[in-house]
Short mmCIF file of N, CA and C in Angstrom, two decimals:
data_model
loop_
_atom_site.label_atom_id
_atom_site.label_comp_id
_atom_site.label_asym_id
_atom_site.label_seq_id
_atom_site.Cartn_x
_atom_site.Cartn_y
_atom_site.Cartn_z
N UNK A 1 -113.39 63.58 -144.52
CA UNK A 1 -113.05 64.54 -143.47
C UNK A 1 -113.45 65.95 -143.87
N UNK A 2 -113.22 66.34 -145.14
CA UNK A 2 -113.55 67.71 -145.52
C UNK A 2 -115.05 67.96 -145.43
N UNK A 3 -115.85 66.92 -145.62
CA UNK A 3 -117.30 67.11 -145.51
C UNK A 3 -117.70 67.44 -144.08
N UNK A 4 -116.99 66.88 -143.11
CA UNK A 4 -117.27 67.20 -141.71
C UNK A 4 -116.99 68.67 -141.45
N UNK A 5 -115.86 69.15 -141.93
CA UNK A 5 -115.54 70.57 -141.74
C UNK A 5 -116.51 71.46 -142.52
N UNK A 6 -116.88 71.04 -143.71
CA UNK A 6 -117.84 71.81 -144.50
C UNK A 6 -119.17 71.90 -143.77
N UNK A 7 -119.61 70.78 -143.22
CA UNK A 7 -120.87 70.79 -142.47
C UNK A 7 -120.76 71.63 -141.22
N UNK A 8 -119.60 71.65 -140.60
CA UNK A 8 -119.40 72.51 -139.42
C UNK A 8 -119.55 73.98 -139.79
N UNK A 9 -119.01 74.37 -140.94
CA UNK A 9 -119.17 75.75 -141.41
C UNK A 9 -120.64 76.08 -141.66
N UNK A 10 -121.32 75.20 -142.36
CA UNK A 10 -122.72 75.45 -142.70
C UNK A 10 -123.58 75.49 -141.45
N UNK A 11 -123.37 74.55 -140.54
CA UNK A 11 -124.15 74.52 -139.31
C UNK A 11 -123.91 75.77 -138.47
N UNK A 12 -122.66 76.17 -138.35
CA UNK A 12 -122.34 77.34 -137.54
C UNK A 12 -123.00 78.59 -138.11
N UNK A 13 -122.95 78.77 -139.41
CA UNK A 13 -123.56 79.96 -140.00
C UNK A 13 -125.08 79.89 -139.91
N UNK A 14 -125.65 78.69 -140.01
CA UNK A 14 -127.10 78.56 -139.85
C UNK A 14 -127.53 78.91 -138.43
N UNK A 15 -126.76 78.45 -137.46
CA UNK A 15 -127.06 78.79 -136.06
C UNK A 15 -126.93 80.29 -135.82
N UNK A 16 -125.91 80.89 -136.40
CA UNK A 16 -125.72 82.34 -136.24
C UNK A 16 -126.89 83.10 -136.84
N UNK A 17 -127.28 82.72 -138.03
CA UNK A 17 -128.38 83.44 -138.68
C UNK A 17 -129.70 83.22 -137.96
N UNK A 18 -129.93 82.02 -137.46
CA UNK A 18 -131.20 81.71 -136.80
C UNK A 18 -131.31 82.36 -135.43
N UNK A 19 -130.24 82.27 -134.65
CA UNK A 19 -130.31 82.74 -133.26
C UNK A 19 -129.77 84.15 -133.06
N UNK A 20 -128.91 84.61 -133.97
CA UNK A 20 -128.24 85.93 -133.85
C UNK A 20 -127.35 86.02 -132.61
N UNK A 21 -126.95 84.87 -132.08
CA UNK A 21 -126.08 84.87 -130.90
C UNK A 21 -124.63 85.08 -131.33
N UNK A 22 -123.96 86.00 -130.67
CA UNK A 22 -122.58 86.32 -131.03
C UNK A 22 -121.62 85.15 -130.77
N UNK A 23 -122.00 84.25 -129.89
CA UNK A 23 -121.12 83.11 -129.62
C UNK A 23 -120.95 82.26 -130.88
N UNK A 24 -121.97 82.18 -131.73
CA UNK A 24 -121.85 81.43 -132.98
C UNK A 24 -120.99 82.17 -133.99
N UNK A 25 -121.00 83.48 -133.93
CA UNK A 25 -120.11 84.27 -134.79
C UNK A 25 -118.66 84.02 -134.40
N UNK A 26 -118.40 83.98 -133.11
CA UNK A 26 -117.05 83.69 -132.63
C UNK A 26 -116.64 82.28 -133.03
N UNK A 27 -117.57 81.33 -132.94
CA UNK A 27 -117.28 79.96 -133.34
C UNK A 27 -116.96 79.89 -134.83
N UNK A 28 -117.70 80.63 -135.64
CA UNK A 28 -117.44 80.67 -137.08
C UNK A 28 -116.02 81.16 -137.35
N UNK A 29 -115.59 82.18 -136.62
CA UNK A 29 -114.24 82.70 -136.82
C UNK A 29 -113.16 81.76 -136.29
N UNK A 30 -113.55 80.75 -135.53
CA UNK A 30 -112.61 79.70 -135.13
C UNK A 30 -112.59 78.56 -136.15
N UNK A 31 -113.77 78.19 -136.64
CA UNK A 31 -113.87 77.06 -137.56
C UNK A 31 -113.29 77.40 -138.93
N UNK A 32 -113.60 78.57 -139.46
CA UNK A 32 -113.16 78.93 -140.81
C UNK A 32 -111.65 78.88 -140.99
N UNK A 33 -110.85 79.48 -140.10
CA UNK A 33 -109.39 79.37 -140.28
C UNK A 33 -108.88 77.93 -140.16
N UNK A 34 -109.55 77.12 -139.34
CA UNK A 34 -109.15 75.71 -139.23
C UNK A 34 -109.32 75.01 -140.57
N UNK A 35 -110.44 75.24 -141.22
CA UNK A 35 -110.69 74.61 -142.52
C UNK A 35 -109.62 75.04 -143.52
N UNK A 36 -109.38 76.33 -143.60
CA UNK A 36 -108.39 76.82 -144.57
C UNK A 36 -106.98 76.34 -144.25
N UNK A 37 -106.60 76.38 -143.00
CA UNK A 37 -105.22 76.01 -142.66
C UNK A 37 -104.96 74.52 -142.81
N UNK A 38 -105.97 73.70 -142.61
CA UNK A 38 -105.76 72.25 -142.66
C UNK A 38 -105.93 71.67 -144.06
N UNK A 39 -106.88 72.14 -144.82
CA UNK A 39 -107.19 71.51 -146.09
C UNK A 39 -106.65 72.23 -147.31
N UNK A 40 -106.34 73.49 -147.22
CA UNK A 40 -105.88 74.24 -148.38
C UNK A 40 -104.45 73.85 -148.76
N UNK A 41 -104.23 73.63 -150.04
CA UNK A 41 -102.90 73.31 -150.56
C UNK A 41 -102.22 74.62 -150.97
N UNK A 42 -101.23 75.09 -150.21
CA UNK A 42 -100.60 76.37 -150.52
C UNK A 42 -99.80 76.34 -151.82
N UNK A 43 -99.38 75.17 -152.26
CA UNK A 43 -98.58 75.07 -153.48
C UNK A 43 -99.42 75.14 -154.76
N UNK A 44 -100.57 74.49 -154.76
CA UNK A 44 -101.37 74.40 -155.98
C UNK A 44 -102.75 75.04 -155.85
N UNK A 45 -103.09 75.53 -154.68
CA UNK A 45 -104.31 76.30 -154.51
C UNK A 45 -105.61 75.52 -154.46
N UNK A 46 -105.54 74.23 -154.37
CA UNK A 46 -106.76 73.43 -154.26
C UNK A 46 -106.90 72.95 -152.82
N UNK A 47 -107.74 71.97 -152.59
CA UNK A 47 -107.92 71.43 -151.25
C UNK A 47 -107.55 69.96 -151.23
N UNK A 48 -106.91 69.53 -150.14
CA UNK A 48 -106.61 68.12 -149.96
C UNK A 48 -107.90 67.38 -149.65
N UNK A 49 -107.98 66.14 -150.10
CA UNK A 49 -109.18 65.33 -149.91
C UNK A 49 -109.34 64.88 -148.46
N UNK A 50 -108.31 64.27 -147.89
CA UNK A 50 -108.40 63.77 -146.52
C UNK A 50 -107.10 64.03 -145.77
N UNK A 51 -107.22 64.10 -144.47
CA UNK A 51 -106.06 64.28 -143.59
C UNK A 51 -106.00 63.13 -142.61
N UNK A 52 -104.79 62.84 -142.12
CA UNK A 52 -104.66 61.82 -141.09
C UNK A 52 -104.87 62.44 -139.71
N UNK A 53 -104.60 61.67 -138.66
CA UNK A 53 -104.83 62.13 -137.30
C UNK A 53 -103.97 63.33 -136.91
N UNK A 54 -102.82 63.47 -137.57
CA UNK A 54 -101.93 64.60 -137.27
C UNK A 54 -102.14 65.76 -138.24
N UNK A 55 -103.25 65.73 -138.96
CA UNK A 55 -103.65 66.80 -139.90
C UNK A 55 -102.70 66.94 -141.08
N UNK A 56 -102.07 65.86 -141.48
CA UNK A 56 -101.25 65.83 -142.68
C UNK A 56 -102.04 65.15 -143.80
N UNK A 57 -101.87 65.60 -145.04
CA UNK A 57 -102.62 64.97 -146.15
C UNK A 57 -102.30 63.48 -146.25
N UNK A 58 -103.33 62.67 -146.44
CA UNK A 58 -103.11 61.23 -146.61
C UNK A 58 -102.61 60.92 -148.01
N UNK A 59 -102.87 61.81 -148.96
CA UNK A 59 -102.36 61.69 -150.32
C UNK A 59 -102.34 63.09 -150.93
N UNK A 60 -101.57 63.26 -151.97
CA UNK A 60 -101.41 64.60 -152.53
C UNK A 60 -102.25 64.83 -153.78
N UNK A 61 -102.88 63.80 -154.34
CA UNK A 61 -103.74 64.08 -155.48
C UNK A 61 -105.01 64.75 -154.97
N UNK A 62 -105.56 65.60 -155.79
CA UNK A 62 -106.69 66.41 -155.34
C UNK A 62 -107.95 66.18 -156.15
N UNK A 63 -107.97 65.17 -156.97
CA UNK A 63 -109.15 64.88 -157.75
C UNK A 63 -109.70 63.51 -157.41
N UNK A 64 -111.00 63.43 -157.23
CA UNK A 64 -111.66 62.17 -156.97
C UNK A 64 -113.16 62.37 -157.17
N UNK A 65 -113.90 61.30 -156.97
CA UNK A 65 -115.36 61.41 -157.10
C UNK A 65 -115.96 62.31 -156.03
N UNK A 66 -115.28 62.42 -154.89
CA UNK A 66 -115.76 63.26 -153.78
C UNK A 66 -114.82 64.43 -153.63
N UNK A 67 -114.81 65.28 -154.60
CA UNK A 67 -113.87 66.41 -154.67
C UNK A 67 -113.99 67.32 -153.46
N UNK A 68 -112.87 67.52 -152.79
CA UNK A 68 -112.86 68.39 -151.61
C UNK A 68 -113.22 69.82 -151.97
N UNK A 69 -112.74 70.29 -153.11
CA UNK A 69 -113.01 71.67 -153.50
C UNK A 69 -114.51 71.91 -153.67
N UNK A 70 -115.23 70.91 -154.13
CA UNK A 70 -116.68 71.07 -154.27
C UNK A 70 -117.33 71.28 -152.92
N UNK A 71 -117.02 70.42 -151.97
CA UNK A 71 -117.66 70.49 -150.66
C UNK A 71 -117.30 71.78 -149.93
N UNK A 72 -116.05 72.15 -149.97
CA UNK A 72 -115.64 73.37 -149.27
C UNK A 72 -116.16 74.61 -149.98
N UNK A 73 -116.21 74.59 -151.30
CA UNK A 73 -116.77 75.73 -152.03
C UNK A 73 -118.25 75.89 -151.70
N UNK A 74 -118.96 74.78 -151.64
CA UNK A 74 -120.37 74.85 -151.26
C UNK A 74 -120.53 75.40 -149.85
N UNK A 75 -119.67 75.00 -148.94
CA UNK A 75 -119.74 75.51 -147.57
C UNK A 75 -119.49 77.01 -147.53
N UNK A 76 -118.47 77.48 -148.26
CA UNK A 76 -118.18 78.92 -148.29
C UNK A 76 -119.34 79.69 -148.92
N UNK A 77 -119.98 79.10 -149.93
CA UNK A 77 -121.12 79.76 -150.55
C UNK A 77 -122.25 79.93 -149.53
N UNK A 78 -122.50 78.88 -148.75
CA UNK A 78 -123.52 78.98 -147.71
C UNK A 78 -123.15 80.02 -146.66
N UNK A 79 -121.89 80.07 -146.29
CA UNK A 79 -121.44 81.07 -145.32
C UNK A 79 -121.70 82.47 -145.87
N UNK A 80 -121.25 82.73 -147.09
CA UNK A 80 -121.42 84.06 -147.68
C UNK A 80 -122.89 84.41 -147.83
N UNK A 81 -123.66 83.47 -148.30
CA UNK A 81 -125.09 83.74 -148.52
C UNK A 81 -125.81 84.03 -147.21
N UNK A 82 -125.50 83.28 -146.18
CA UNK A 82 -126.19 83.47 -144.91
C UNK A 82 -125.63 84.63 -144.11
N UNK A 83 -124.34 84.83 -144.16
CA UNK A 83 -123.74 85.90 -143.37
C UNK A 83 -124.03 87.26 -143.98
N UNK A 84 -123.95 87.35 -145.29
CA UNK A 84 -124.12 88.63 -145.96
C UNK A 84 -125.47 88.76 -146.68
N UNK A 85 -126.28 87.70 -146.61
CA UNK A 85 -127.59 87.67 -147.25
C UNK A 85 -127.48 87.98 -148.75
N UNK A 86 -126.45 87.42 -149.37
CA UNK A 86 -126.22 87.62 -150.80
C UNK A 86 -125.46 86.40 -151.32
N UNK A 87 -125.22 86.33 -152.61
CA UNK A 87 -124.41 85.22 -153.11
C UNK A 87 -122.93 85.60 -153.06
N UNK A 88 -122.09 84.60 -153.21
CA UNK A 88 -120.66 84.80 -153.00
C UNK A 88 -120.05 85.76 -154.00
N UNK A 89 -120.59 85.87 -155.20
CA UNK A 89 -119.99 86.76 -156.19
C UNK A 89 -120.06 88.21 -155.75
N UNK A 90 -121.03 88.55 -154.94
CA UNK A 90 -121.13 89.93 -154.44
C UNK A 90 -120.17 90.19 -153.29
N UNK A 91 -119.73 89.12 -152.64
CA UNK A 91 -118.86 89.26 -151.47
C UNK A 91 -117.40 89.34 -151.89
N UNK A 92 -117.03 88.55 -152.91
CA UNK A 92 -115.63 88.47 -153.30
C UNK A 92 -115.17 89.66 -154.08
#
């Protein structure tokens, strides 16, 4: 599930950069908070791997072969790089 949200972030920022249409910027500002609010673990600061249909974590462990933090971090890196035309270290 987190890969779907990560891909949504990357696609939205790619569309924004390619077309320069403000509607994609607005969409990015809708998608980004959804990703953070649904997958971010407020207690331990990592990301949940998967959510059920009601957006609750299916399990609380956060380590696996398909680490959620990797996919979401990669998505945020793409957002920062494309939105600000720089790498994330310059943005943070």
